[in-house]
Each structure stands twice: as C-alpha cells, then as structure tokens.
CSV table of C-alpha atoms in Angstrom, one decimal:
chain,number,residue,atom,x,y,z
D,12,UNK,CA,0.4,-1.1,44.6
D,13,UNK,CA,-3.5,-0.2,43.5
D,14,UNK,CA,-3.3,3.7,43.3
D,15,UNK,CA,-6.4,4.9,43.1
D,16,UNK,CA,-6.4,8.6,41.9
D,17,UNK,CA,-9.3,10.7,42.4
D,18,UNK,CA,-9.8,13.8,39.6
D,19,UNK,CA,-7.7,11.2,37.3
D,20,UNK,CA,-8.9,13.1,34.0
D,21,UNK,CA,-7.3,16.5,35.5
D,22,UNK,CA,-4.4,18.2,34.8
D,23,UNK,CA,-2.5,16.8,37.3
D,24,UNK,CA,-4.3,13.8,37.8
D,25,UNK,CA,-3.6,12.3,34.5
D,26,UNK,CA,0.3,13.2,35.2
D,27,UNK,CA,-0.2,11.6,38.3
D,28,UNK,CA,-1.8,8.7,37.0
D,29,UNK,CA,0.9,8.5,34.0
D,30,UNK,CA,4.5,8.3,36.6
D,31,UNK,CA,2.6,5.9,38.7
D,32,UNK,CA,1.9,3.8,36.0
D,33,UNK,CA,5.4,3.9,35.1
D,34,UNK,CA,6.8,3.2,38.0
D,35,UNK,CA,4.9,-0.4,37.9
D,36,UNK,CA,2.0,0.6,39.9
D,37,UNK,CA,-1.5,0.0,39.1
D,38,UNK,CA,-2.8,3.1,38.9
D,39,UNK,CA,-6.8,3.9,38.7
D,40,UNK,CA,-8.2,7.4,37.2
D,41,UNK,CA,-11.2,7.9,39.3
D,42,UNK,CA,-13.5,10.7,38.1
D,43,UNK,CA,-17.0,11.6,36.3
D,44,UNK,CA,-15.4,10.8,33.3
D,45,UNK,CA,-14.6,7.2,34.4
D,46,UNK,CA,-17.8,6.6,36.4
D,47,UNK,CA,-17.0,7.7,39.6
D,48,UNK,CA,-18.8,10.9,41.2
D,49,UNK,CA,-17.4,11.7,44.8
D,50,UNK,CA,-20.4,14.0,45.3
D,51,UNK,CA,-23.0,11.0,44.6
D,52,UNK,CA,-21.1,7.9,45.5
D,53,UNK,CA,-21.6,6.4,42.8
D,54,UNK,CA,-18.5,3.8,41.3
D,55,UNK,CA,-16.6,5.1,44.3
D,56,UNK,CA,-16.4,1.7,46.3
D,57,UNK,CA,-16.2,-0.1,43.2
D,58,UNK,CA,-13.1,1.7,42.3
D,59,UNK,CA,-11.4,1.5,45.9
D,60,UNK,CA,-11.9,-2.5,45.6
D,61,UNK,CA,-8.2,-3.9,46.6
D,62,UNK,CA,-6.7,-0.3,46.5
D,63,UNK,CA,-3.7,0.6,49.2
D,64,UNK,CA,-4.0,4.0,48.5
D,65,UNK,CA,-5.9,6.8,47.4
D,66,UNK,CA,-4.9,10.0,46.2
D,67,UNK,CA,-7.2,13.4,45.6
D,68,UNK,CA,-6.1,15.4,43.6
D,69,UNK,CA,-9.9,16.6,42.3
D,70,UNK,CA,-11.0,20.1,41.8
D,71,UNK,CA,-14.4,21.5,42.3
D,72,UNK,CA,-15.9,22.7,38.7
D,73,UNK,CA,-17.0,25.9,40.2
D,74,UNK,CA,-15.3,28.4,42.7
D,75,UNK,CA,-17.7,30.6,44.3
D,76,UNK,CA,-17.3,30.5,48.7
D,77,UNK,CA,-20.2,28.1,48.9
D,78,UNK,CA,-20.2,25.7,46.4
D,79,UNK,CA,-16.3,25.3,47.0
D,80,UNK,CA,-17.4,24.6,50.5
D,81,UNK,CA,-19.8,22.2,49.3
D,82,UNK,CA,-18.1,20.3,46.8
D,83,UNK,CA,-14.8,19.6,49.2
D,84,UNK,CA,-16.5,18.6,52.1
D,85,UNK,CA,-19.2,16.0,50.4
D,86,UNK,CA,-16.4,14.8,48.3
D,87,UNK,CA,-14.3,13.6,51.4
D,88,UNK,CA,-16.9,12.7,53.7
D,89,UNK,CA,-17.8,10.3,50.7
D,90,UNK,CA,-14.3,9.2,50.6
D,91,UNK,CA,-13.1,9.2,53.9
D,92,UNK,CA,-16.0,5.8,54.7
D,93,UNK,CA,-15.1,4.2,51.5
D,94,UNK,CA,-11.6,4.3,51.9
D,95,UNK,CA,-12.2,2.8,55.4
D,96,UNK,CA,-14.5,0.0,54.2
D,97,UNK,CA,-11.7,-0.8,51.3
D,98,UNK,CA,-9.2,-1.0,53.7
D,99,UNK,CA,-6.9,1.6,52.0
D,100,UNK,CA,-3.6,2.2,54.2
D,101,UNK,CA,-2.6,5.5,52.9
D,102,UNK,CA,-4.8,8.7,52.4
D,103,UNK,CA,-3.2,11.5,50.7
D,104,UNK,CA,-4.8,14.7,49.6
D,105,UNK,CA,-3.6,17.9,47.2
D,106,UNK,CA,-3.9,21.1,48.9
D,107,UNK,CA,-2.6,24.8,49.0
D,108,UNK,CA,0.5,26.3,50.3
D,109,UNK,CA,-0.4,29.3,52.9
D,110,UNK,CA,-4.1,27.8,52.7
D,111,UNK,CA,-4.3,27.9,56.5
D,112,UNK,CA,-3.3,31.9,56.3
D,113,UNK,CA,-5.8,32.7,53.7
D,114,UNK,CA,-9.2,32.6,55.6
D,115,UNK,CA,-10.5,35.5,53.6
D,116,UNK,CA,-10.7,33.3,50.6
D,117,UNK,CA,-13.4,30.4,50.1
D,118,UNK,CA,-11.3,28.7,48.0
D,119,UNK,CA,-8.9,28.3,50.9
D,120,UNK,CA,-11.4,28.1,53.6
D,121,UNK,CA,-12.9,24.6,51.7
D,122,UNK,CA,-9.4,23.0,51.3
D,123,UNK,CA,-8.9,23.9,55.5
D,124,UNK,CA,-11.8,21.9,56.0
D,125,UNK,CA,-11.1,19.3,53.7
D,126,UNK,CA,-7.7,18.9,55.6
D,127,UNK,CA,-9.3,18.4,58.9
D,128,UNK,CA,-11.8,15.6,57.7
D,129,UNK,CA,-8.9,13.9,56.7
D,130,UNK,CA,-6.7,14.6,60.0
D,131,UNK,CA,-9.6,13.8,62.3
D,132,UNK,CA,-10.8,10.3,60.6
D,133,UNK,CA,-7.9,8.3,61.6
D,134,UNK,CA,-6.9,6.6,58.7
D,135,UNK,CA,-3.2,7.1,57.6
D,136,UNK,CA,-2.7,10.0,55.6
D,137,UNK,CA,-0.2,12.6,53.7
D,138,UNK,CA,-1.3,16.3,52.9
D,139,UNK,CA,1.1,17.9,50.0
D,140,UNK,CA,0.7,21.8,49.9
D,141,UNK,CA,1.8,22.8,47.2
D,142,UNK,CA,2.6,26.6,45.5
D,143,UNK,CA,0.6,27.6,42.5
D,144,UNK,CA,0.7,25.9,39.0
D,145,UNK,CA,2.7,27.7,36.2
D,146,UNK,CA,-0.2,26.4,34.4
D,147,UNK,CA,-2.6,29.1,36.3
D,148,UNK,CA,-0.3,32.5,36.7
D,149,UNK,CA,-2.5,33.6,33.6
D,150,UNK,CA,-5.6,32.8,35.4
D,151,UNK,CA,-4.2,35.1,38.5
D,152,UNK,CA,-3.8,38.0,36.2
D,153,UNK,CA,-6.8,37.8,34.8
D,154,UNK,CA,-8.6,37.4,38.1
D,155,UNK,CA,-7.3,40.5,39.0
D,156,UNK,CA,-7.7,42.7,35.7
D,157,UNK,CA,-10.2,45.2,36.0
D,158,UNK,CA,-10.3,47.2,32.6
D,159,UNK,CA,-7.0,47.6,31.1
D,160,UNK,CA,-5.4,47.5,34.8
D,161,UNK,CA,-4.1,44.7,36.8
D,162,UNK,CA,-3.9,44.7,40.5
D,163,UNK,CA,-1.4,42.9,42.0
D,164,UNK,CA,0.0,42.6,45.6
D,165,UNK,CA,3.8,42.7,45.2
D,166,UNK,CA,4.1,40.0,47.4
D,167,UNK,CA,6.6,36.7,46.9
D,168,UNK,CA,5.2,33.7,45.0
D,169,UNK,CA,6.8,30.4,44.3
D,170,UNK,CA,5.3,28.8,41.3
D,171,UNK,CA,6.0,25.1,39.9
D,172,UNK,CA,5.2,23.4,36.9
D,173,UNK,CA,2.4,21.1,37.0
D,174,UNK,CA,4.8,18.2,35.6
D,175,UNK,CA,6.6,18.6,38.7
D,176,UNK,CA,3.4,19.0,41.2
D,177,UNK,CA,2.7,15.1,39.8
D,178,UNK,CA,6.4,14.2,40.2
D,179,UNK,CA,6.3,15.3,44.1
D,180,UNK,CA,3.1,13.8,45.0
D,181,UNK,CA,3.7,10.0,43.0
D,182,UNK,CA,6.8,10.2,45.5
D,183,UNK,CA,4.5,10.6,48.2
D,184,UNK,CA,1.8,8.5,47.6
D,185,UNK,CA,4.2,5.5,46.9
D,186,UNK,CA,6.0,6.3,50.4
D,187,UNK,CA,4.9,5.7,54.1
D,188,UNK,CA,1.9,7.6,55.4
D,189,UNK,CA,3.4,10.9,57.0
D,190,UNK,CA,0.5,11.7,59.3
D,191,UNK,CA,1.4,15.4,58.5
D,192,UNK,CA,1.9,17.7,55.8
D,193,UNK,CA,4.4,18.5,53.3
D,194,UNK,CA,5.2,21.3,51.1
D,195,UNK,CA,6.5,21.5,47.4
D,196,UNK,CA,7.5,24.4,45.4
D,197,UNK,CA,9.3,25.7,42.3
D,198,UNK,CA,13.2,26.8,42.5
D,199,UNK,CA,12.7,29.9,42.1
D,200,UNK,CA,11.2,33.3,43.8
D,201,UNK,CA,9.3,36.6,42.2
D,202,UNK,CA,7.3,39.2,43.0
D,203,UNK,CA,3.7,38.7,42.0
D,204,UNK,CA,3.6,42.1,40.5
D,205,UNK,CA,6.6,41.8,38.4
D,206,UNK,CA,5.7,38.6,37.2
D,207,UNK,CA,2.6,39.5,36.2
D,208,UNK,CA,4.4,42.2,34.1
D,209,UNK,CA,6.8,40.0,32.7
D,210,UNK,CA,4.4,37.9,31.5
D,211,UNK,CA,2.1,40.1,29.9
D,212,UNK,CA,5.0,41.7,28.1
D,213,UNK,CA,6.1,38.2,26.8
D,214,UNK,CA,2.6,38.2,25.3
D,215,UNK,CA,2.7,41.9,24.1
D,216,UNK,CA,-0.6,42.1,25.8
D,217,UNK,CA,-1.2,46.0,26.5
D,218,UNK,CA,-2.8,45.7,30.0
D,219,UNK,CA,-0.9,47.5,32.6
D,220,UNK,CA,-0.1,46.2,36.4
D,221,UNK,CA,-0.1,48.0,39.2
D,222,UNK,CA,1.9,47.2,42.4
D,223,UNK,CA,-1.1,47.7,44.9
D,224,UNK,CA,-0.5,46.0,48.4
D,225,UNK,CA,-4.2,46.0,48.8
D,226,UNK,CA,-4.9,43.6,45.9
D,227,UNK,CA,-7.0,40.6,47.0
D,228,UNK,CA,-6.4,37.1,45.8
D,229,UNK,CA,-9.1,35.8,45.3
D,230,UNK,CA,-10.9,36.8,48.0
D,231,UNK,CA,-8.1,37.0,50.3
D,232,UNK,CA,-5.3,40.0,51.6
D,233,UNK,CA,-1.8,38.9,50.7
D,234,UNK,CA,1.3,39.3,53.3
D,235,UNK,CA,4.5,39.1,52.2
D,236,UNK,CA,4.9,35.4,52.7
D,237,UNK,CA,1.6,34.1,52.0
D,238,UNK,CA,2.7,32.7,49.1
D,239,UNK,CA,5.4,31.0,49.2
D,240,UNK,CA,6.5,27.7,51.7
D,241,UNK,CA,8.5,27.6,55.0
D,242,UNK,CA,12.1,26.6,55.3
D,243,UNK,CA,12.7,22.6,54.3
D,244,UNK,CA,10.3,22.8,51.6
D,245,UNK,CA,10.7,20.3,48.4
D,246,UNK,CA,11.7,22.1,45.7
D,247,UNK,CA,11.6,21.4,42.4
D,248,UNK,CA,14.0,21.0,39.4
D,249,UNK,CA,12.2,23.4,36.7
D,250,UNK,CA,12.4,27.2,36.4
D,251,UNK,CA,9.9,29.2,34.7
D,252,UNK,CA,11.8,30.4,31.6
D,253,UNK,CA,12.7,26.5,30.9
D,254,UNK,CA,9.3,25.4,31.3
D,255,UNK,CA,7.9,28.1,28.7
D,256,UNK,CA,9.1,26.9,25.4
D,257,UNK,CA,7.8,23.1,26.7
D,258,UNK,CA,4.6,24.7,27.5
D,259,UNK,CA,4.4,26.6,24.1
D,260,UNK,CA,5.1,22.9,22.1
D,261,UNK,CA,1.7,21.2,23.8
C-alpha cells in the first residue's frame, strides 16, 4: 500500500516510515522538510496522490494552549478534505492516553479536538492513544523543576519506547480501519514520583523530588489513573532498564 505519513521527519515518524517500508509498503514522509505544510496546504494533495492511507503522527512546534489549538485543528481540517478528494480508505491519527481526562491541559484539549474532526468526517479511521515516550520522561521532570525541586504527582505512569510507539501504530495503519480507538503502552508500571527520582539519581543530577499530589502536568491535575491505559491495552515488549543502554548507544 501508499502510506502516507504525516510528521515523517519526526521521531516517530521516521520509525514509522522505516517498518513500513520494510514491510513492502510504499511509505511517504510528509512534512515541511519534504515540502508538505499541513498548516498551508501546500504539497499536501500532491503527496496523498494514489495513497490508501494516511497516518499523523505530526507535532505542533510550539505548546502553549492556543497555538496547540491552532496548529491541530488547521492541520486536520487541511487533511481531513485532502484525504477525501484522494480517496484514502484509512485515516489514522497519534494521540494521548487519558487525553480525554486531561481538560486542564491545552496540550490535551487540542489532540480532543483533533479526535473529533476525525470521528465526525466520516472517512474510515483508527485513533492509537498511546502512554508517554521514554524519549520525553526527562522533558516531564524538567517541566516540573522549579529551582533545585521537582514536583511530581505520585501518580501511575506507563511509559514505552518510541521504537515500540512506531511498531504498534505500522500494525495499525496496515490493518482494517477500526472506527474507534486503541491504546498502547509499555510493560511495565511506576510511580511518577519515583521515577523521576530514579532517574535523576542515574544521572547523579542533585535536584530533589518531591511527592506533591498537587503537581500539574502540564497544565493539568493528575488522578491516580490518568496516566496509564484501561484493561485490554496493547502492551509492549521493552522495559525501561533494557531500553537505557540502547538509548545511551544513539
């Protein structure tokens, strides 16, 4: 099949775009990089041209509540027609584990509504929520470092490696539209707190965490599931401490 990925040049994009291509697809990077801007149009039909799906896996460059808002939401509704006009059978979209819990966030609140474009346009479609990236737990602590202090909720969280995000969502977007959603995660549980702590003792970085239930995550109040996915999740094959020596060879 044509495979047309959208964010291509990203981290998982280019993973994405890598298994598809070896599993005999024809698979398309589709970003600024390669000429295509969701937010303008421009290349976007060109690069839909004979594709039978599309998959976004694109992230807005900045985070703040309304640019996020902004970017996700002119980004489909430039999709959403093109796709259409291509005749592309299968629609399938990257998004958030817990997103629809997390109002409080922006972040969250744009992937929501980027969800229900998709839902309400009729075309055939797949949403994969997945947990956070191994690849971003630093980012989390040092979102919620203030001084030599870290705040973080010691809630449950259910991280994967970013190899296996690409794994889980080439299996979907080479399968039959699911007209619902689907959610992947790492094998394993922690506390956000304690990882944090772990992690920062790995590093013999001198910053201390604090367990503080108040902590916001990105914008948003944590409960003690917000994290992590419902029962019959997907989960994948590789634990944390495996994936840090691979990650420290890159």
């Amino acid at each position: 099949m044509k495979i047309v990925v959208i964010g291509g040049s990203g981290l998982i994009g280019s993973k994405l775009v890598a298994r598809l291509g070896a599993q005999g697809h024809e698979a398309v990077p589709a970003s600024p990089k390669t000429g295509v801007n969701t937010l303008t149009g421009e290349g976007v039909g060109e690069a839909l041209a004979g594709a039978d799906v599309l998959v976004d896996v694109s992230n807005s460059p900045s985070f703040e509540d309304a640019a996020v808002l902004k970017f996700f939401e002119t980004s489909t509704r430039t999709l959403l027609p093109a796709a259409a006009d291509a005749g592309v059978g299968h629609y399938v979209a990257l998004s958030v584990v817990g997103s629809n819990g997390l109002s409080e966030s922006g972040y969250m609140r744009a992937k929501v509504a980027q969800e229900k474009l998709i839902v309400a346009s009729g075309l055939p479609y797949s949403l994969v929520h997945a947990t956070q990236f191994f690849e971003f737990l630093q980012g989390i602590v040092d979102a919620a470092t203030d001084g030599d202090t870290v705040h973080l909720a010691p809630v449950l969280i259910q991280p994967m490696a970013a190899d296996d995000v690409a794994t889980e969502v080439a299996g979907v977007a080479a399968g039959a539209p699911l007209n619902g959603l689907v959610e992947i995660a790492g094998p394993e549980q922690f506390r956000l707190d304690e990882l944090g702590r772990s992690m920062l003792a790995k590093q013999r970085d001198s910053r201390t965490v604090v367990a503080d239930p108040t902590a916001r995550y990105f914008g948003a109040t944590l409960a003690e599931r917000s994290l992590v996915p419902a029962d019959g999740a997907r989960l994948a094959g590789t634990r944390l401490e495996d994936w840090r020596p691979q990650a420290g060879k890159k």
